Coordinates of C-alpha atoms and ligand atoms in Angstrom, one line a residue:
M1411 CA 13.6 3.5 19.3
T1412 CA 14.9 3.9 15.6
L1413 CA 13.4 2.9 12.6
M1414 CA 15.5 0.2 11.4
K1415 CA 15.9 -1.6 15.2
D1416 CA 14.3 -5.1 15.2
K1417 CA 13.2 -4.9 11.6
K1418 CA 13.2 -8.2 10.4
I1419 CA 14.9 -8.2 7.0
L1420 CA 14.9 -11.5 4.6
L1421 CA 17.9 -11.3 2.5
G1422 CA 17.5 -13.1 -0.5
V1423 CA 21.1 -13.7 -2.3
S1424 CA 21.1 -15.3 -5.9
G1425 CA 24.3 -16.4 -7.9
G1426 CA 26.3 -13.4 -9.3
I1427 CA 29.7 -11.9 -8.6
G1428 CA 27.6 -9.1 -6.8
A1429 CA 27.2 -12.2 -4.2
F1430 CA 30.2 -11.4 -2.0
K1431 CA 28.9 -7.7 -1.8
A1432 CA 25.6 -9.1 -0.3
C1433 CA 27.5 -9.7 2.9
E1434 CA 28.3 -6.1 3.5
L1435 CA 24.8 -5.3 3.1
L1436 CA 24.5 -8.2 5.7
R1437 CA 26.5 -6.0 7.9
L1438 CA 24.8 -3.0 7.7
F1439 CA 21.1 -4.3 8.6
V1440 CA 22.8 -6.2 11.5
K1441 CA 24.4 -2.8 12.3
A1442 CA 21.3 -0.8 12.2
G1443 CA 19.8 -3.2 14.8
C1444 CA 17.9 -5.5 12.4
T1445 CA 17.6 -9.5 12.6
V1446 CA 18.6 -10.7 9.0
R1447 CA 17.5 -14.7 7.7
V1448 CA 19.5 -15.1 4.4
I1449 CA 17.9 -17.1 1.7
M1450 CA 20.3 -18.4 -1.1
T1451 CA 19.8 -20.1 -4.0
K1452 CA 22.5 -23.0 -4.9
S1453 CA 24.2 -21.0 -7.3
A1454 CA 25.0 -18.1 -4.9
A1455 CA 26.3 -20.9 -2.7
E1456 CA 29.0 -20.9 -5.4
F1457 CA 30.4 -17.6 -5.0
V1458 CA 29.9 -17.0 -1.1
T1459 CA 29.3 -20.0 1.7
P1460 CA 26.3 -20.0 4.3
L1461 CA 28.8 -19.8 6.8
S1462 CA 29.9 -16.3 5.4
F1463 CA 26.7 -14.8 6.5
Q1464 CA 26.3 -16.9 9.5
S1465 CA 29.6 -15.5 10.8
L1466 CA 28.7 -12.0 10.0
G1467 CA 25.6 -11.9 12.4
A1468 CA 22.6 -13.7 10.3
E1469 CA 20.1 -15.2 12.4
S1470 CA 19.9 -18.3 10.0
V1471 CA 20.9 -19.1 6.5
S1472 CA 18.4 -21.2 4.1
V1473 CA 19.8 -22.7 0.9
D1474 CA 18.4 -26.3 0.2
M1475 CA 14.5 -26.7 0.0
F1476 CA 14.8 -30.3 0.9
G1477 CA 18.1 -30.2 3.0
E1478 CA 18.1 -30.8 7.0
K1479 CA 16.0 -27.9 8.5
R1480 CA 14.4 -27.1 11.6
D1481 CA 11.1 -26.2 10.7
T1482 CA 10.0 -28.1 7.7
L1483 CA 6.8 -25.0 6.5
E1484 CA 10.4 -22.8 6.2
H1485 CA 9.5 -21.7 2.9
V1486 CA 6.0 -20.0 4.1
S1487 CA 6.8 -19.4 7.7
W1488 CA 10.2 -17.0 7.4
A1489 CA 7.6 -15.2 4.8
D1490 CA 5.3 -14.8 7.4
W1491 CA 8.4 -13.5 9.9
G1492 CA 10.3 -10.8 7.3
D1493 CA 9.2 -7.2 7.7
I1494 CA 10.9 -6.8 3.9
L1495 CA 12.1 -9.3 1.2
V1496 CA 15.7 -7.6 -0.2
I1497 CA 17.1 -9.8 -3.1
A1498 CA 20.7 -8.6 -3.8
P1499 CA 22.0 -9.8 -6.2
A1500 CA 19.1 -10.1 -8.2
T1501 CA 19.8 -12.4 -11.5
A1502 CA 18.3 -12.5 -14.9
N1503 CA 17.3 -16.1 -13.9
I1504 CA 15.7 -15.2 -10.4
I1505 CA 14.0 -11.9 -11.7
G1506 CA 12.7 -14.5 -14.7
K1507 CA 11.4 -16.8 -11.9
M1508 CA 9.9 -13.8 -9.9
A1509 CA 7.9 -12.7 -13.0
G1510 CA 6.6 -16.2 -14.0
G1511 CA 5.7 -17.4 -11.1
I1512 CA 8.3 -20.1 -10.6
A1513 CA 9.0 -21.4 -7.6
D1514 CA 11.5 -24.4 -8.0
D1515 CA 14.1 -23.3 -5.4
A1516 CA 14.2 -21.8 -1.7
L1517 CA 14.2 -17.9 -2.8
S1518 CA 11.7 -18.1 -5.7
T1519 CA 9.6 -20.3 -2.8
Q1520 CA 9.7 -17.4 -0.9
F1521 CA 9.2 -14.6 -2.8
L1522 CA 5.8 -16.6 -3.8
A1523 CA 4.9 -16.8 -0.3
F1524 CA 5.8 -13.1 0.8
Y1525 CA 3.3 -10.3 0.7
G1526 CA 5.3 -7.5 2.3
P1527 CA 7.5 -4.9 0.7
V1528 CA 10.0 -6.9 -2.2
L1529 CA 13.2 -5.0 -3.1
A1530 CA 15.2 -6.3 -5.7
A1531 CA 18.9 -5.3 -6.6
P1532 CA 19.9 -6.7 -10.5
A1533 CA 23.3 -7.5 -11.1
M1534 CA 24.1 -9.1 -14.3
N1535 CA 26.1 -8.9 -17.5
V1536 CA 24.6 -5.7 -20.0
K1537 CA 23.6 -7.9 -22.8
M1538 CA 21.5 -9.9 -20.4
F1539 CA 20.0 -6.6 -18.9
N1540 CA 19.3 -5.0 -22.1
N1541 CA 17.4 -8.2 -23.6
P1542 CA 13.8 -7.7 -23.9
T1543 CA 12.8 -10.8 -22.3
V1544 CA 14.6 -9.6 -19.1
Q1545 CA 13.4 -6.0 -19.7
R1546 CA 9.5 -6.9 -19.9
N1547 CA 10.1 -9.2 -16.5
I1548 CA 11.5 -6.1 -14.6
R1549 CA 8.6 -3.9 -16.1
Y1550 CA 6.3 -6.5 -14.9
L1551 CA 7.7 -6.7 -11.9
K1552 CA 7.2 -2.9 -11.3
S1553 CA 3.9 -3.0 -12.4
I1554 CA 2.9 -5.5 -9.5
G1555 CA 4.8 -3.2 -6.8
V1556 CA 8.5 -4.8 -6.8
N1557 CA 11.1 -1.9 -5.9
F1558 CA 14.2 -2.3 -7.7
A1559 CA 17.5 -0.5 -6.7
G1560 CA 19.7 -0.3 -9.9
P1561 CA 21.6 -1.3 -11.5
E1562 CA 24.1 1.0 -12.1
T1563 CA 26.4 1.8 -15.0
G1564 CA 29.8 0.8 -14.2
H1565 CA 32.4 -1.9 -14.0
L1566 CA 31.1 -5.1 -14.7
A1567 CA 32.8 -8.6 -14.2
S1568 CA 33.5 -8.7 -18.1
L1569 CA 35.7 -5.9 -17.7
I1570 CA 33.6 -3.2 -19.7
T1571 CA 31.8 -0.3 -18.2
A1572 CA 28.2 -0.7 -18.6
A1573 CA 24.6 -0.9 -17.0
G1574 CA 24.2 -4.0 -15.1
R1575 CA 26.4 -3.4 -12.0
M1576 CA 24.5 -4.0 -8.5
T1577 CA 24.1 -0.9 -6.7
E1578 CA 26.5 -0.5 -4.0
P1579 CA 25.2 -2.0 -0.6
P1580 CA 24.7 1.3 1.2
G1581 CA 22.3 2.2 -1.4
I1582 CA 20.8 -0.6 -1.1
F1583 CA 20.3 -0.2 2.5
A1584 CA 18.7 3.1 2.0
A1585 CA 16.4 1.7 -0.6
A1586 CA 15.0 -0.8 1.7
R1587 CA 15.0 1.9 4.8
Q1588 CA 12.6 3.9 2.5
R1589 CA 10.4 1.2 2.1
L1590 CA 10.5 0.2 5.8
I1591 CA 9.1 3.5 7.0
G1592 CA 5.8 2.2 5.6
K1593 CA 3.9 5.1 4.9
N1594 CA 2.6 6.8 1.9
T1595 CA 1.1 9.8 3.0
L1596 CA 3.5 12.2 0.3
A1597 CA 2.3 10.3 -2.5
G1598 CA 1.8 12.3 -5.6
K1599 CA 3.5 15.3 -3.7
K1600 CA 6.4 17.4 -5.0
V1601 CA 9.1 17.9 -1.9
V1602 CA 12.1 20.5 -2.3
V1603 CA 14.8 20.0 0.1
T1604 CA 17.9 22.2 0.4
A1605 CA 21.1 20.9 2.0
G1606 CA 24.8 21.6 2.7
P1607 CA 26.8 24.9 2.9
T1608 CA 27.0 27.1 0.2
K1609 CA 30.5 28.0 -1.6
E1610 CA 30.8 31.6 -2.0
P1611 CA 34.1 32.2 -4.6
L1612 CA 36.8 34.9 -3.8
D1613 CA 38.9 34.1 -7.0
P1614 CA 39.6 30.7 -8.5
V1615 CA 41.2 29.2 -5.8
R1616 CA 39.7 30.2 -2.4
Y1617 CA 36.2 30.8 -1.2
L1618 CA 34.0 31.2 1.7
S1619 CA 31.7 28.6 3.5
N1620 CA 30.8 26.7 6.7
H1621 CA 30.9 23.5 8.5
S1622 CA 27.6 22.0 7.5
S1623 CA 27.9 18.5 6.4
G1624 CA 24.7 18.2 4.7
K1625 CA 23.7 15.1 6.5
M1626 CA 20.2 16.8 8.0
G1627 CA 18.8 17.8 4.5
Y1628 CA 19.9 14.1 2.9
A1629 CA 18.3 12.9 5.4
L1630 CA 15.0 14.5 4.6
A1631 CA 15.1 14.1 1.1
D1632 CA 15.9 10.3 1.7
A1633 CA 12.8 10.0 3.8
A1634 CA 10.4 12.1 1.8
A1635 CA 11.4 9.7 -1.0
G1636 CA 10.0 6.9 1.5
F1637 CA 6.9 8.7 2.4
G1638 CA 6.2 8.7 -1.5
A1639 CA 7.1 12.2 -2.8
E1640 CA 8.9 13.3 -6.1
V1641 CA 11.6 14.6 -4.4
T1642 CA 14.2 17.5 -5.6
L1643 CA 17.4 17.8 -3.6
I1644 CA 19.4 21.0 -4.1
S1645 CA 22.5 20.6 -2.4
G1646 CA 25.6 22.6 -1.9
P1647 CA 28.9 20.6 -2.3
T1648 CA 29.1 17.8 0.6
D1649 CA 31.0 14.6 0.7
L1650 CA 27.6 12.7 0.6
T1651 CA 25.7 10.1 -1.8
P1652 CA 22.5 11.3 -2.7
P1653 CA 19.4 9.2 -1.5
P1654 CA 18.1 7.0 -3.7
S1655 CA 14.7 7.7 -5.9
V1656 CA 15.5 11.6 -5.7
T1657 CA 16.2 14.3 -8.7
F1658 CA 19.5 15.7 -7.6
A1659 CA 20.7 19.5 -8.4
P1660 CA 24.3 20.1 -7.2
V1661 CA 25.3 24.2 -6.6
Q1662 CA 27.7 25.7 -5.2
S1663 CA 26.9 29.4 -4.5
A1664 CA 23.6 31.0 -2.5
V1665 CA 22.9 32.5 -5.9
D1666 CA 23.0 29.5 -7.6
M1667 CA 20.6 28.3 -4.9
Q1668 CA 18.4 30.5 -5.6
K1669 CA 18.3 30.2 -9.0
A1670 CA 17.6 26.4 -8.6
L1671 CA 14.7 27.3 -5.4
K1672 CA 12.9 29.6 -8.4
R1673 CA 13.4 26.2 -10.7
Y1674 CA 12.0 23.6 -8.5
C1675 CA 9.7 25.3 -6.2
S1676 CA 7.0 26.3 -8.6
K1677 CA 3.8 23.9 -8.1
S1678 CA 5.6 21.9 -4.9
D1679 CA 4.1 21.3 -1.9
I1680 CA 7.1 21.6 0.8
L1681 CA 10.1 23.3 0.9
F1682 CA 12.5 21.8 3.7
M1683 CA 15.4 24.5 4.0
A1684 CA 17.9 22.6 5.5
A1685 CA 20.8 24.3 3.7
A1686 CA 23.1 26.5 5.5
V1687 CA 23.1 29.3 3.3
A1688 CA 26.1 31.7 3.7
D1689 CA 24.4 35.1 4.5
Y1690 CA 27.4 37.1 2.8
R1691 CA 30.2 36.8 -0.7
P1692 CA 32.9 38.3 -1.6
A1693 CA 32.1 41.6 -3.1
N1694 CA 34.5 41.3 -5.9
Y1695 CA 35.4 37.9 -7.4
H1696 CA 39.3 37.8 -8.3
K1697 CA 39.3 36.5 -11.8
Q1698 CA 42.9 35.2 -11.0
K1699 CA 44.5 34.1 -7.9
I1700 CA 45.2 37.0 -5.3
K1701 CA 49.1 37.7 -4.3
R1702 CA 50.4 38.0 -1.1
S1703 CA 52.0 40.8 -0.6
D1704 CA 53.5 42.7 2.8
E1705 CA 50.2 44.9 3.2
S1706 CA 47.6 43.3 5.7
M1707 CA 44.1 42.7 3.5
K1708 CA 40.6 43.5 4.0
L1709 CA 38.0 41.7 2.7
E1710 CA 35.0 43.0 1.4
L1711 CA 31.5 41.5 2.1
K1712 CA 28.3 42.1 0.3
Q1713 CA 24.9 40.4 1.2
N1714 CA 23.7 37.3 -0.1
P1715 CA 19.6 37.3 -0.9
D1716 CA 17.4 35.7 1.6
L1717 CA 16.3 32.7 -0.2
L1718 CA 13.3 31.8 1.6
K1719 CA 12.3 35.7 1.8
S1720 CA 12.9 35.7 -2.1
L1721 CA 10.6 32.7 -2.7
G1722 CA 7.6 35.0 -4.5
D1723 CA 5.5 33.0 -6.6
S1724 CA 7.4 29.9 -6.0
R1725 CA 6.4 29.7 -2.4
P1726 CA 5.2 26.1 -1.9
K1727 CA 2.4 25.2 0.4
I1728 CA 4.5 24.5 3.6
V1729 CA 7.7 25.5 4.4
V1730 CA 10.2 23.9 7.3
G1731 CA 13.4 26.0 7.7
F1732 CA 16.1 25.4 10.3
A1733 CA 17.8 27.5 13.0
L1734 CA 21.3 27.2 14.4
E1735 CA 21.9 29.2 17.4
T1736 CA 24.4 29.2 19.9
E1737 CA 22.2 31.4 22.3
N1738 CA 18.3 32.4 23.0
L1739 CA 17.9 29.6 20.6
E1740 CA 14.2 29.0 20.7
S1741 CA 13.1 33.1 20.9
R1742 CA 15.5 33.9 17.6
A1743 CA 14.3 30.6 16.5
V1744 CA 10.5 32.3 16.9
E1745 CA 11.9 35.3 15.1
K1746 CA 12.7 33.8 12.2
L1747 CA 9.9 31.4 11.7
R1748 CA 7.7 34.8 11.8
D1749 CA 10.1 36.7 9.9
K1750 CA 10.5 34.6 7.0
K1751 CA 6.8 33.4 6.9
M1752 CA 7.7 29.7 7.8
D1753 CA 5.1 26.8 9.0
I1754 CA 7.6 25.0 11.1
I1755 CA 11.2 25.9 12.2
A1756 CA 13.7 23.2 13.5
A1757 CA 15.7 24.9 16.2
N1758 CA 18.7 23.2 17.4
D1759 CA 21.6 24.4 19.2
P1760 CA 25.2 22.7 17.3
T1761 CA 27.3 23.3 20.3
K1762 CA 25.4 20.7 22.5
E1763 CA 27.3 17.6 23.1
G1764 CA 27.2 14.9 20.0
V1765 CA 24.7 16.8 18.2
G1766 CA 27.3 19.0 16.0
F1767 CA 28.5 19.6 12.8
G1768 CA 28.9 16.6 10.8
S1769 CA 27.0 14.1 13.8
D1770 CA 24.6 11.5 12.5
F1771 CA 22.5 12.5 15.2
N1772 CA 20.2 15.8 15.9
Q1773 CA 18.2 17.2 18.7
V1774 CA 15.6 20.0 17.7
T1775 CA 12.6 21.7 18.8
L1776 CA 9.8 22.3 16.5
L1777 CA 8.2 25.5 17.1
F1778 CA 5.2 26.0 14.6
K1779 CA 3.4 28.8 13.1
G1780 CA 0.4 28.6 15.5
G1781 CA 2.3 28.3 18.8
K1782 CA 2.8 24.5 19.1
R1783 CA 6.1 23.4 20.7
L1784 CA 7.5 20.2 20.0
K1785 CA 10.8 19.4 21.9
L1786 CA 12.3 16.0 20.6
E1787 CA 14.6 13.5 21.9
K1788 CA 18.3 13.4 20.4
M1789 CA 18.1 10.9 17.4
D1790 CA 19.5 9.7 14.3
K1791 CA 19.2 12.1 11.8
F1792 CA 17.3 10.1 9.6
D1793 CA 15.0 8.8 12.5
L1794 CA 14.5 12.5 12.9
A1795 CA 13.7 13.2 9.4
V1796 CA 11.0 10.8 9.8
R1797 CA 9.6 12.7 12.7
I1798 CA 9.9 16.4 10.8
I1799 CA 8.0 14.9 7.9
D1800 CA 5.4 13.1 10.1
E1801 CA 4.3 16.9 11.6
T1802 CA 4.8 18.5 8.1
S1803 CA 2.3 16.0 6.6
I1804 CA -0.2 16.9 8.7
L1805 CA 0.1 20.3 7.9
L1806 CA -0.2 19.7 4.5
E1807 CA -3.0 17.9 4.9
N1808 CA -4.8 20.5 7.1
H1809 CA -3.9 22.8 4.3
G1810 CA -5.5 21.1 1.6
S1811 CA -8.6 20.5 3.9
K1812 CA -8.8 24.5 4.6
R1813 CA -8.7 25.3 1.3
K1814 CA -11.6 22.8 0.0
K1815 CA -14.0 24.5 2.7
Ligands
LIG2797 N1 18.2 31.0 4.8 C1 17.9 31.5 3.9 N2 18.6 32.4 3.3 C2 19.9 32.7 3.8 C3 20.1 32.3 4.7 C4 19.3 31.6 5.3 O1 16.9 31.2 3.1 N3 20.4 33.9 3.2 C5 17.5 30.0 5.7 C6 18.1 28.4 6.0 O2 18.3 27.8 5.1 C7 17.3 28.4 7.4 C8 16.8 29.7 7.7 O3 16.7 30.6 6.7 O4 16.3 27.5 7.0 C9 17.5 30.2 8.5 O5 18.6 30.2 8.6 P1 20.0 30.9 9.7 O6 21.4 30.9 8.9 O7 19.9 30.4 11.2 O8 19.4 32.6 9.8 P2 19.7 33.9 9.3 O9 18.4 34.7 8.7 O10 20.7 33.7 8.1 O11 20.1 34.2 10.3 P3 21.7 34.6 11.1 O12 22.8 33.6 10.5 O13 22.0 35.8 11.4 O14 21.5 34.0 12.2

């Protein structure tokens, strides 16, 4: 069972040029197994038609409070139905109505009647966005628990580059998914995640690296932010977009990652060490590109530091590592768990079908310091991250209570 399957999404669309991107957002929700009902303002219907949303898989679309409807109490019954209300784009106008308690159309009425999590993705002209009234409205809405995704700085409809552009649909989807975890067990906790490969330079154009895509680490950072943690994602080079609400610290080599860990881990609560750190680097870095010769070539490598073993004083309360093994999976993972003083190690075999490098799925067995063993099913990496964080949160809670005794 995945987190997003059968979730009920109320997608509010107000009238801005970003409205056409709401179609893509709807697709992402539908693809993830959610049921979506769309509530459009009349001005949104000037940009996209209700039929567009219906054709893309919306269960129903509501535009008019007083038009022909199946359900006369639609404005309140939909509010009871939804697991989350996502408003994308959120114009200055709808934000103003939300902050002022005005309910004069289908969307603003739903907002007042809805008591679940709300996520707004503002989109407007930069002058409007910077207007003190709009800023005050956003501040007020945040103070009552409304979540915001963006806006981003980028090309606006007015062809200038400034703040006001709506976050792209995958970013809004990710922010909604974080809210749908529905747990706040890491609120106030500091979590550090490492992800991706490291790149060990040989000369200005060549390097040694590995196939890690970074997906597992990014999923952990994404989910940890959803659990309410203050998250820093230290990432080697990947093609991925950092998840919403995390501090992003990009690095290249294992030595860079070691420095970043020293910087971010002190006083942190949990470290998820999902990076595939290169164990060796070229012994000599050549300042100029190495030229081809007629001779064969020997490459001398030297050992990189073991990042977990060298954490020292900056070691967080709970450390979760990963073991990628192609043989003797569990026994080797247990050795690493002990040797690197981890609290949990997630052991996985990348040669298993459908869970290899770059896959969106993973299958791991969690091995705990105290000897507990938990074999998990193959699942989506985000769902697995949620499962791993559930287990880690329990350890952190026990860690706190043990210390109090
Ligand atoms: N790790 C680390 N520093 C390194 C190498 C790995 O901190 N130089 C971490 C990884 O991020 C992972 C755990 O140690 O959480 C196990 O990584 P793995 O590469 O499986 O272990 P190694 O000790 O490098 O053993 P080997 O590659 O020989 O299997």
